[in-house]
GROMACS .gro file of C-alpha atoms in nm:
model
  409
    1MET     CA    1   8.505   8.801   8.315
    2ASP     CA    2   8.189   8.612   8.400
    3GLU     CA    3   8.100   8.800   8.682
    4LEU     CA    4   8.039   9.127   8.489
    5SER     CA    5   7.697   9.163   8.345
    6ARG     CA    6   7.642   9.278   7.987
    7ARG     CA    7   7.435   9.562   8.119
    8LYS     CA    8   7.732   9.713   8.307
    9MET     CA    9   7.948   9.662   8.013
   10LEU     CA   10   7.705   9.866   7.805
   11LEU     CA   11   7.669  10.129   8.075
   12ALA     CA   12   8.026  10.246   8.009
   13GLY     CA   13   7.932  10.325   7.658
   14GLY     CA   14   8.200  10.413   7.415
   15ALA     CA   15   8.453  10.459   7.689
   16LEU     CA   16   8.532  10.095   7.716
   17GLY     CA   17   8.608  10.081   7.342
   18ALA     CA   18   8.956  10.208   7.427
   19LEU     CA   19   9.004   9.964   7.705
   20GLY     CA   20   9.248   9.752   7.553
   21ALA     CA   21   9.478  10.030   7.434
   22LEU     CA   22   9.455  10.198   7.773
   23SER     CA   23   9.529   9.889   7.968
   24ALA     CA   24   9.853   9.817   7.774
   25ALA     CA   25   9.953  10.184   7.766
   26ALA     CA   26   9.888  10.325   8.110
   27PRO     CA   27  10.174  10.167   8.307
   28ALA     CA   28  10.435  10.245   8.042
   29GLN     CA   29  10.312  10.590   8.015
   30ALA     CA   30  10.328  10.649   8.382
   31ARG     CA   31  10.679  10.513   8.399
   32SER     CA   32  10.812  10.734   8.104
   33LEU     CA   33  10.665  11.045   8.270
   34TRP     CA   34  10.849  11.029   8.600
   35THR     CA   35  11.070  11.329   8.623
   36TRP     CA   36  10.953  11.464   8.961
   37SER     CA   37  11.239  11.566   9.161
   38PRO     CA   38  11.283  11.445   9.534
   39SER     CA   39  11.401  11.805   9.611
   40GLY     CA   40  11.021  11.894   9.621
   41SER     CA   41  10.952  11.631   9.886
   42VAL     CA   42  10.920  11.645  10.256
   43ALA     CA   43  11.269  11.472  10.267
   44GLY     CA   44  11.420  11.743  10.043
   45SER     CA   45  11.631  11.472   9.874
   46GLY     CA   46  11.644  11.109   9.774
   47ALA     CA   47  11.770  10.860   9.523
   48GLY     CA   48  11.505  10.972   9.257
   49ARG     CA   49  11.413  10.617   9.179
   50ASP     CA   50  11.106  10.565   8.968
   51PRO     CA   51  10.838  10.469   9.226
   52GLN     CA   52  10.689  10.229   8.971
   53TRP     CA   53  10.972  10.006   9.084
   54VAL     CA   54  10.961  10.066   9.451
   55TRP     CA   55  10.734   9.868   9.689
   56ASP     CA   56  10.756   9.826  10.071
   57GLU     CA   57  11.100   9.663  10.122
   58GLU     CA   58  11.054   9.619  10.488
   59ALA     CA   59  10.695   9.499  10.515
   60ASP     CA   60  10.655   9.281  10.214
   61PRO     CA   61  10.884   9.001  10.311
   62LEU     CA   62  10.751   8.991  10.665
   63LEU     CA   63  10.389   8.955  10.545
   64ALA     CA   64  10.480   8.704  10.281
   65ALA     CA   65  10.631   8.505  10.560
   66ALA     CA   66  10.340   8.537  10.796
   67ILE     CA   67  10.092   8.420  10.538
   68ASP     CA   68  10.326   8.132  10.429
   69ARG     CA   69  10.346   8.029  10.800
   70GLY     CA   70   9.972   8.031  10.847
   71ASP     CA   71   9.990   8.318  11.102
   72VAL     CA   72   9.737   8.558  10.942
   73PRO     CA   73   9.418   8.426  11.145
   74ARG     CA   74   9.601   8.449  11.487
   75VAL     CA   75   9.743   8.785  11.397
   76ASN     CA   76   9.418   8.927  11.296
   77GLN     CA   77   9.261   8.805  11.616
   78LEU     CA   78   9.523   8.970  11.822
   79LEU     CA   79   9.515   9.311  11.630
   80ARG     CA   80   9.139   9.331  11.687
   81THR     CA   81   9.224   9.442  12.043
   82TRP     CA   82   9.465   9.702  11.926
   83THR     CA   83   9.256  10.010  11.870
   84ARG     CA   84   9.432  10.337  12.006
   85ASN     CA   85   9.748  10.519  11.913
   86ASP     CA   86   9.887  10.503  12.256
   87GLN     CA   87   9.805  10.132  12.326
   88PRO     CA   88  10.082   9.871  12.348
   89LEU     CA   89  10.093   9.608  12.081
   90PRO     CA   90   9.907   9.287  12.192
   91ASP     CA   91  10.107   9.001  12.322
   92GLY     CA   92  10.156   8.693  12.127
   93LEU     CA   93  10.231   8.864  11.779
   94PRO     CA   94  10.524   8.694  11.587
   95HIS     CA   95  10.837   8.856  11.677
   96ASP     CA   96  10.948   8.965  11.345
   97LEU     CA   97  10.606   9.133  11.289
   98ARG     CA   98  10.591   9.285  11.638
   99ASP     CA   99  10.943   9.449  11.578
  100PHE     CA  100  10.841   9.601  11.245
  101MET     CA  101  10.505   9.734  11.385
  102GLU     CA  102  10.688   9.906  11.684
  103ARG     CA  103  10.903  10.093  11.421
  104ALA     CA  104  10.597  10.145  11.188
  105ARG     CA  105  10.396  10.309  11.452
  106ARG     CA  106  10.639  10.599  11.520
  107LEU     CA  107  10.552  10.928  11.367
  108PRO     CA  108  10.823  11.074  11.139
  109PRO     CA  109  11.065  11.321  11.308
  110TRP     CA  110  10.935  11.606  11.090
  111ALA     CA  111  10.576  11.559  11.219
  112ASP     CA  112  10.440  11.885  11.361
  113ARG     CA  113  10.185  11.835  11.648
  114ARG     CA  114  10.070  12.201  11.610
  115LYS     CA  115   9.975  12.160  11.258
  116LEU     CA  116   9.804  11.820  11.330
  117ASP     CA  117   9.596  11.991  11.574
  118ILE     CA  118   9.506  12.279  11.338
  119ALA     CA  119   9.406  12.013  11.083
  120ALA     CA  120   9.183  11.846  11.322
  121ASP     CA  121   8.993  12.177  11.366
  122PHE     CA  122   8.984  12.223  10.999
  123ASN     CA  123   8.832  11.873  10.954
  124GLU     CA  124   8.564  11.966  11.202
  125THR     CA  125   8.474  12.310  11.044
  126ARG     CA  126   8.491  12.176  10.680
  127GLY     CA  127   8.366  11.822  10.742
  128ILE     CA  128   8.079  11.809  10.515
  129TYR     CA  129   8.300  11.914  10.222
  130LEU     CA  130   8.594  11.692  10.309
  131ASN     CA  131   8.388  11.384  10.371
  132LEU     CA  132   8.191  11.428  10.049
  133LEU     CA  133   8.502  11.480   9.848
  134ASN     CA  134   8.712  11.207  10.006
  135GLY     CA  135   8.417  10.971  10.027
  136VAL     CA  136   8.215  11.008   9.699
  137GLY     CA  137   8.477  11.202   9.494
  138GLY     CA  138   8.768  10.992   9.595
  139GLY     CA  139   8.563  10.662   9.564
  140MET     CA  140   8.466  10.757   9.209
  141LEU     CA  141   8.821  10.848   9.111
  142SER     CA  142   8.962  10.532   9.264
  143THR     CA  143   8.734  10.322   9.046
  144ALA     CA  144   8.879  10.513   8.718
  145ILE     CA  145   9.229  10.441   8.830
  146PRO     CA  146   9.279  10.102   8.639
  147ARG     CA  147   9.546   9.945   8.862
  148GLU     CA  148   9.358  10.038   9.181
  149ALA     CA  149   9.022   9.912   9.044
  150ARG     CA  150   9.172   9.580   8.940
  151ALA     CA  151   9.371   9.533   9.278
  152VAL     CA  152   9.054   9.588   9.468
  153TYR     CA  153   8.843   9.377   9.239
  154TYR     CA  154   9.059   9.068   9.232
  155SER     CA  155   9.168   9.091   9.606
  156LYS     CA  156   8.967   8.937   9.882
  157GLY     CA  157   8.785   9.265   9.957
  158GLY     CA  158   8.647   9.290   9.603
  159ALA     CA  159   8.411   8.997   9.673
  160ASP     CA  160   8.228   9.190   9.946
  161MET     CA  161   8.222   9.559   9.859
  162GLU     CA  162   8.009   9.653  10.144
  163ASP     CA  163   8.283   9.524  10.380
  164ARG     CA  164   8.552   9.677  10.171
  165VAL     CA  165   8.391  10.017  10.196
  166ALA     CA  166   8.350   9.979  10.580
  167LYS     CA  167   8.718   9.887  10.613
  168THR     CA  168   8.826  10.197  10.400
  169SER     CA  169   8.584  10.398  10.600
  170ARG     CA  170   8.780  10.319  10.921
  171LEU     CA  171   9.089  10.483  10.805
  172GLY     CA  172   8.910  10.779  10.642
  173PHE     CA  173   8.714  10.825  10.959
  174ALA     CA  174   9.026  10.810  11.177
  175ILE     CA  175   9.208  11.076  10.956
  176GLY     CA  176   8.925  11.307  10.986
  177ASP     CA  177   8.869  11.264  11.363
  178LEU     CA  178   8.928  11.540  11.601
  179ASN     CA  179   9.174  11.330  11.802
  180ALA     CA  180   9.330  11.159  11.494
  181TYR     CA  181   9.712  11.184  11.599
  182ARG     CA  182   9.654  11.229  11.962
  183PRO     CA  183   9.705  10.945  12.212
  184ASP     CA  184   9.342  10.843  12.216
  185GLY     CA  185   9.301  10.855  11.837
  186LYS     CA  186   9.319  10.585  11.580
  187VAL     CA  187   9.514  10.690  11.273
  188VAL     CA  188   9.830  10.529  11.362
  189VAL     CA  189   9.658  10.194  11.433
  190GLU     CA  190   9.456  10.207  11.117
  191ALA     CA  191   9.750  10.319  10.906
  192VAL     CA  192   9.989  10.037  11.022
  193LYS     CA  193   9.709   9.790  10.974
  194THR     CA  194   9.648   9.915  10.618
  195ARG     CA  195  10.031   9.894  10.547
  196LEU     CA  196  10.009   9.521  10.657
  197VAL     CA  197   9.722   9.480  10.430
  198HIS     CA  198   9.908   9.619  10.120
  199ALA     CA  199  10.203   9.405  10.186
  200ALA     CA  200   9.978   9.095  10.207
  201VAL     CA  201   9.811   9.193   9.881
  202ARG     CA  202  10.145   9.223   9.713
  203HIS     CA  203  10.227   8.865   9.797
  204LEU     CA  204   9.888   8.731   9.717
  205LEU     CA  205   9.759   8.910   9.405
  206PRO     CA  206  10.033   8.809   9.166
  207LYS     CA  207   9.873   8.446   9.224
  208SER     CA  208   9.541   8.555   9.085
  209PRO     CA  209   9.495   8.470   8.720
  210GLY     CA  210   9.216   8.733   8.686
  211TRP     CA  211   9.466   9.008   8.803
  212SER     CA  212   9.774   8.883   8.619
  213HIS     CA  213   9.574   8.869   8.288
  214THR     CA  214   9.465   9.222   8.330
  215SER     CA  215   9.762   9.399   8.503
  216GLY     CA  216   9.902   9.550   8.201
  217GLY     CA  217  10.248   9.391   8.265
  218GLN     CA  218  10.271   9.487   8.637
  219THR     CA  219  10.402   9.193   8.828
  220ILE     CA  220  10.363   9.326   9.181
  221PRO     CA  221  10.069   9.554   9.272
  222ILE     CA  222  10.061   9.856   9.488
  223SER     CA  223  10.400  10.027   9.405
  224GLN     CA  224  10.500  10.355   9.559
  225ALA     CA  225  10.374  10.520   9.250
  226ASP     CA  226  10.037  10.354   9.281
  227MET     CA  227  10.008  10.464   9.641
  228MET     CA  228  10.090  10.814   9.547
  229VAL     CA  229   9.827  10.801   9.272
  230THR     CA  230   9.569  10.698   9.528
  231TRP     CA  231   9.699  10.972   9.766
  232HIS     CA  232   9.651  11.245   9.503
  233SER     CA  233   9.287  11.115   9.448
  234LEU     CA  234   9.231  11.229   9.811
  235PRO     CA  235   9.391  11.531   9.952
  236THR     CA  236   9.518  11.692   9.630
  237TYR     CA  237   9.181  11.642   9.445
  238THR     CA  238   9.008  11.759   9.752
  239MET     CA  239   9.197  12.087   9.791
  240ARG     CA  240   9.150  12.162   9.416
  241GLN     CA  241   8.763  12.109   9.464
  242LEU     CA  242   8.757  12.336   9.770
  243LEU     CA  243   8.939  12.618   9.580
  244ASP     CA  244   8.710  12.567   9.283
  245TRP     CA  245   8.411  12.588   9.515
  246LYS     CA  246   8.547  12.905   9.649
  247VAL     CA  247   8.552  12.782  10.008
  248PRO     CA  248   8.752  13.036  10.217
  249ILE     CA  249   9.072  12.854  10.349
  250THR     CA  250   9.334  13.015  10.551
  251ALA     CA  251   9.710  12.966  10.474
  252ALA     CA  252   9.753  12.786  10.807
  253ASP     CA  253   9.436  12.549  10.749
  254SER     CA  254   9.574  12.467  10.397
  255ALA     CA  255   9.930  12.397  10.528
  256ALA     CA  256   9.785  12.201  10.816
  257TYR     CA  257   9.559  11.986  10.600
  258LEU     CA  258   9.849  11.905  10.382
  259HIS     CA  259  10.060  11.816  10.672
  260LEU     CA  260   9.798  11.582  10.808
  261TRP     CA  261   9.809  11.384  10.481
  262GLN     CA  262  10.191  11.403  10.457
  263VAL     CA  263  10.211  11.224  10.804
  264THR     CA  264   9.955  10.982  10.691
  265ALA     CA  265  10.136  10.893  10.372
  266HIS     CA  266  10.459  10.825  10.576
  267MET     CA  267  10.245  10.603  10.825
  268LEU     CA  268  10.120  10.408  10.521
  269GLY     CA  269  10.476  10.330  10.416
  270ILE     CA  270  10.527  10.576  10.138
  271ARG     CA  271  10.885  10.698  10.122
  272ASP     CA  272  10.940  11.054  10.234
  273GLU     CA  273  11.116  11.137   9.905
  274TYR     CA  274  10.800  11.088   9.719
  275ILE     CA  275  10.563  11.274   9.957
  276PRO     CA  276  10.526  11.648   9.815
  277ALA     CA  277  10.637  11.931  10.053
  278THR     CA  278  10.385  12.180   9.929
  279TRP     CA  279  10.055  12.195   9.731
  280ASP     CA  280  10.232  12.323   9.444
  281GLU     CA  281  10.458  12.018   9.425
  282ALA     CA  282  10.146  11.796   9.502
  283ASP     CA  283   9.988  11.937   9.196
  284ALA     CA  284  10.289  11.896   8.973
  285GLN     CA  285  10.328  11.539   9.090
  286SER     CA  286   9.962  11.457   9.051
  287LYS     CA  287   9.952  11.593   8.688
  288GLN     CA  288  10.249  11.365   8.621
  289ILE     CA  289  10.129  11.034   8.785
  290LEU     CA  290   9.745  11.059   8.842
  291ASP     CA  291   9.600  11.243   8.548
  292PRO     CA  292   9.772  11.023   8.270
  293VAL     CA  293   9.668  10.686   8.410
  294LEU     CA  294   9.287  10.763   8.471
  295GLY     CA  295   9.062  10.551   8.247
  296PRO     CA  296   8.790  10.281   8.199
  297THR     CA  297   8.804   9.926   8.306
  298PRO     CA  298   8.531   9.659   8.330
  299GLU     CA  299   8.629   9.611   8.699
  300GLY     CA  300   8.593   9.995   8.761
  301VAL     CA  301   8.248  10.000   8.598
  302GLU     CA  302   8.143   9.708   8.810
  303LEU     CA  303   8.273   9.853   9.142
  304THR     CA  304   8.128  10.196   9.073
  305ASP     CA  305   7.772  10.047   9.017
  306ILE     CA  306   7.807   9.867   9.348
  307LEU     CA  307   7.934  10.174   9.528
  308LEU     CA  308   7.663  10.402   9.407
  309GLY     CA  309   7.403  10.129   9.456
  310GLN     CA  310   7.504  10.126   9.823
  311LEU     CA  311   7.484  10.492   9.860
  312ALA     CA  312   7.130  10.509   9.691
  313GLU     CA  313   7.009  10.233   9.929
  314GLN     CA  314   7.112  10.466  10.219
  315THR     CA  315   6.949  10.780  10.083
  316SER     CA  316   6.640  10.610   9.996
  317PRO     CA  317   6.539  10.229  10.057
  318GLY     CA  318   6.479  10.074   9.738
  319GLY     CA  319   6.731  10.300   9.544
  320ILE     CA  320   6.462  10.535   9.409
  321ASP     CA  321   6.729  10.832   9.459
  322ARG     CA  322   6.993  10.655   9.235
  323PRO     CA  323   6.951  10.927   8.965
  324LEU     CA  324   7.037  11.190   9.229
  325VAL     CA  325   7.338  10.989   9.345
  326ASN     CA  326   7.451  10.939   8.986
  327ALA     CA  327   7.434  11.321   8.927
  328LEU     CA  328   7.615  11.404   9.244
  329ALA     CA  329   7.889  11.171   9.158
  330ARG     CA  330   7.925  11.312   8.807
  331TYR     CA  331   7.927  11.665   8.954
  332LEU     CA  332   8.219  11.575   9.185
  333VAL     CA  333   8.444  11.394   8.936
  334GLY     CA  334   8.336  11.562   8.598
  335ASP     CA  335   8.208  11.398   8.296
  336GLN     CA  336   8.511  11.233   8.165
  337VAL     CA  337   8.578  11.032   8.479
  338ALA     CA  338   8.201  10.962   8.531
  339ASP     CA  339   8.190  10.832   8.159
  340TRP     CA  340   8.486  10.603   8.235
  341ASP     CA  341   8.300  10.477   8.553
  342GLY     CA  342   7.993  10.411   8.354
  343ILE     CA  343   7.779  10.661   8.556
  344PRO     CA  344   7.454  10.719   8.373
  345ARG     CA  345   7.368  11.073   8.267
  346GLU     CA  346   7.085  11.238   8.460
  347PRO     CA  347   7.010  11.568   8.280
  348PHE     CA  348   6.749  11.688   8.547
  349TRP     CA  349   6.963  11.629   8.853
  350GLU     CA  350   7.292  11.724   8.689
  351LYS     CA  351   7.152  12.074   8.601
  352ALA     CA  352   6.995  12.106   8.953
  353ILE     CA  353   7.322  12.023   9.131
  354ALA     CA  354   7.531  12.262   8.908
  355THR     CA  355   7.296  12.534   8.985
  356ALA     CA  356   7.229  12.458   9.348
  357TRP     CA  357   7.554  12.346   9.510
  358PRO     CA  358   7.771  12.658   9.446
  359LYS     CA  359   7.481  12.863   9.621
  360LEU     CA  360   7.472  12.618   9.902
  361VAL     CA  361   7.846  12.643   9.963
  362ALA     CA  362   7.822  13.027   9.932
  363PHE     CA  363   7.536  13.019  10.190
  364ARG     CA  364   7.748  12.795  10.433
  365GLU     CA  365   8.031  13.031  10.397
  366LYS     CA  366   7.816  13.335  10.477
  367LEU     CA  367   7.884  13.485  10.135
  368ILE     CA  368   7.513  13.506  10.027
  369PRO     CA  369   7.178  13.530  10.222
  370LEU     CA  370   6.931  13.227  10.258
  371PRO     CA  371   6.676  13.369   9.998
  372LEU     CA  372   6.926  13.316   9.704
  373VAL     CA  373   6.956  12.942   9.787
  374PRO     CA  374   6.708  12.726   9.582
  375PRO     CA  375   6.474  12.506   9.781
  376LEU     CA  376   6.603  12.209   9.573
  377ALA     CA  377   6.943  12.260   9.726
  378TRP     CA  378   6.828  12.116  10.053
  379THR     CA  379   6.731  11.794   9.887
  380ILE     CA  380   7.090  11.761   9.751
  381ASP     CA  381   7.221  11.879  10.085
  382GLU     CA  382   7.045  11.589  10.258
  383ALA     CA  383   7.159  11.330  10.017
  384ALA     CA  384   7.523  11.447  10.077
  385ARG     CA  385   7.462  11.421  10.450
  386GLN     CA  386   7.315  11.073  10.417
  387TYR     CA  387   7.617  10.960  10.229
  388ILE     CA  388   7.861  11.118  10.488
  389MET     CA  389   7.677  10.914  10.769
  390PHE     CA  390   7.698  10.601  10.557
  391TYR     CA  391   8.070  10.672  10.496
  392LEU     CA  392   8.151  10.728  10.856
  393THR     CA  393   7.929  10.490  11.039
  394LYS     CA  394   8.026  10.180  10.810
  395GLY     CA  395   8.378  10.201  10.953
  396ARG     CA  396   8.252  10.161  11.315
  397GLY     CA  397   8.136   9.794  11.259
  398THR     CA  398   8.430   9.624  11.104
  399GLN     CA  399   8.801   9.580  11.145
  400ILE     CA  400   9.093   9.633  10.900
  401GLU     CA  401   9.239   9.277  10.871
  402ILE     CA  402   9.508   9.103  10.687
  403PRO     CA  403   9.400   8.892  10.389
  404ASP     CA  404   9.545   8.543  10.337
  405THR     CA  405   9.348   8.461  10.006
  406ASN     CA  406   9.251   8.655   9.688
  407ARG     CA  407   8.881   8.700   9.560
  408PRO     CA  408   8.714   8.366   9.549
  409SER     CA  409   8.681   8.270   9.182
   0.00000   0.00000   0.00000
């Protein structure tokens, strides 16, 4: 792959030595491990089919047809005007696509408005943790998911990661907004648009030689299993970290935060029989489908370098704070994932963050007084805030749009 520099290859160190074996083994390993029962899902039952072999049977043929008809530019133009949950779909959409979107925008019958409101308040009070974990932490995990890293790299968005981050930020910002699922919110809009994008990528990416040569035998990307792997890299990972950091969370807040992401999973096209009903079920499923597939790829190393470079530019023009950014990312995902992502070691900042961050969290939660917080903690705190601003504001200047090509070669 000519685009990847030798420097970035070396950055990953010995982790990439196992790349060939990992690439071939990960999909088979994930398939053989699927024993999770649909009785643990929000549906409470289901066919129990291995999600590796399930995609989006309703959306996929519609988007393939729209791409083949040449409808995508016109559809994207029309959808730019659709911005609120309660807003009618724009006139002029192809009839088959419009009918699908009208169905796709409906909340599931099990959605609980009270829990969604509680989740909105939880997002406000715990926003700095949630945005940091879903943004930096989830981003670093995603580049260590081989299938996701390759799907991003070889799709159209992989050629412009700044725009790709901005588009991803739109959905993340909408989920965390106070009015997320209220009439004037945006989650429904951004989730349905994302579902359309996924369907388009399933049609386009198999035509990419770069993706086909590195897909480890997968012939269609973004299966239901892949989507749940990504889902676990966000709420499941985030809740684990919050508990590890000893952030006080009430039972009501915990249940509401899970419910927010359950509803969002449904809106993204994930079948109810695969969406965990409880945090215990989420942990069990995550250990089965996320943990075994994490590993290094050249594409993941390249994307990680770009993402952290963007963050460093935000926190300090010229990127002089890149060591701090590297150390923060390593702290969030741990050494194993960081090594797979090719994130350099930063001994000074790693020690500083490991010492200061727990005390900063404890201070925020009123568990310790201010004098016990090291002065260096506020430098780390400001770096985190700068990233959150980057993460949230990037999404305001772009639109989630359906691709009609893969990454230019």
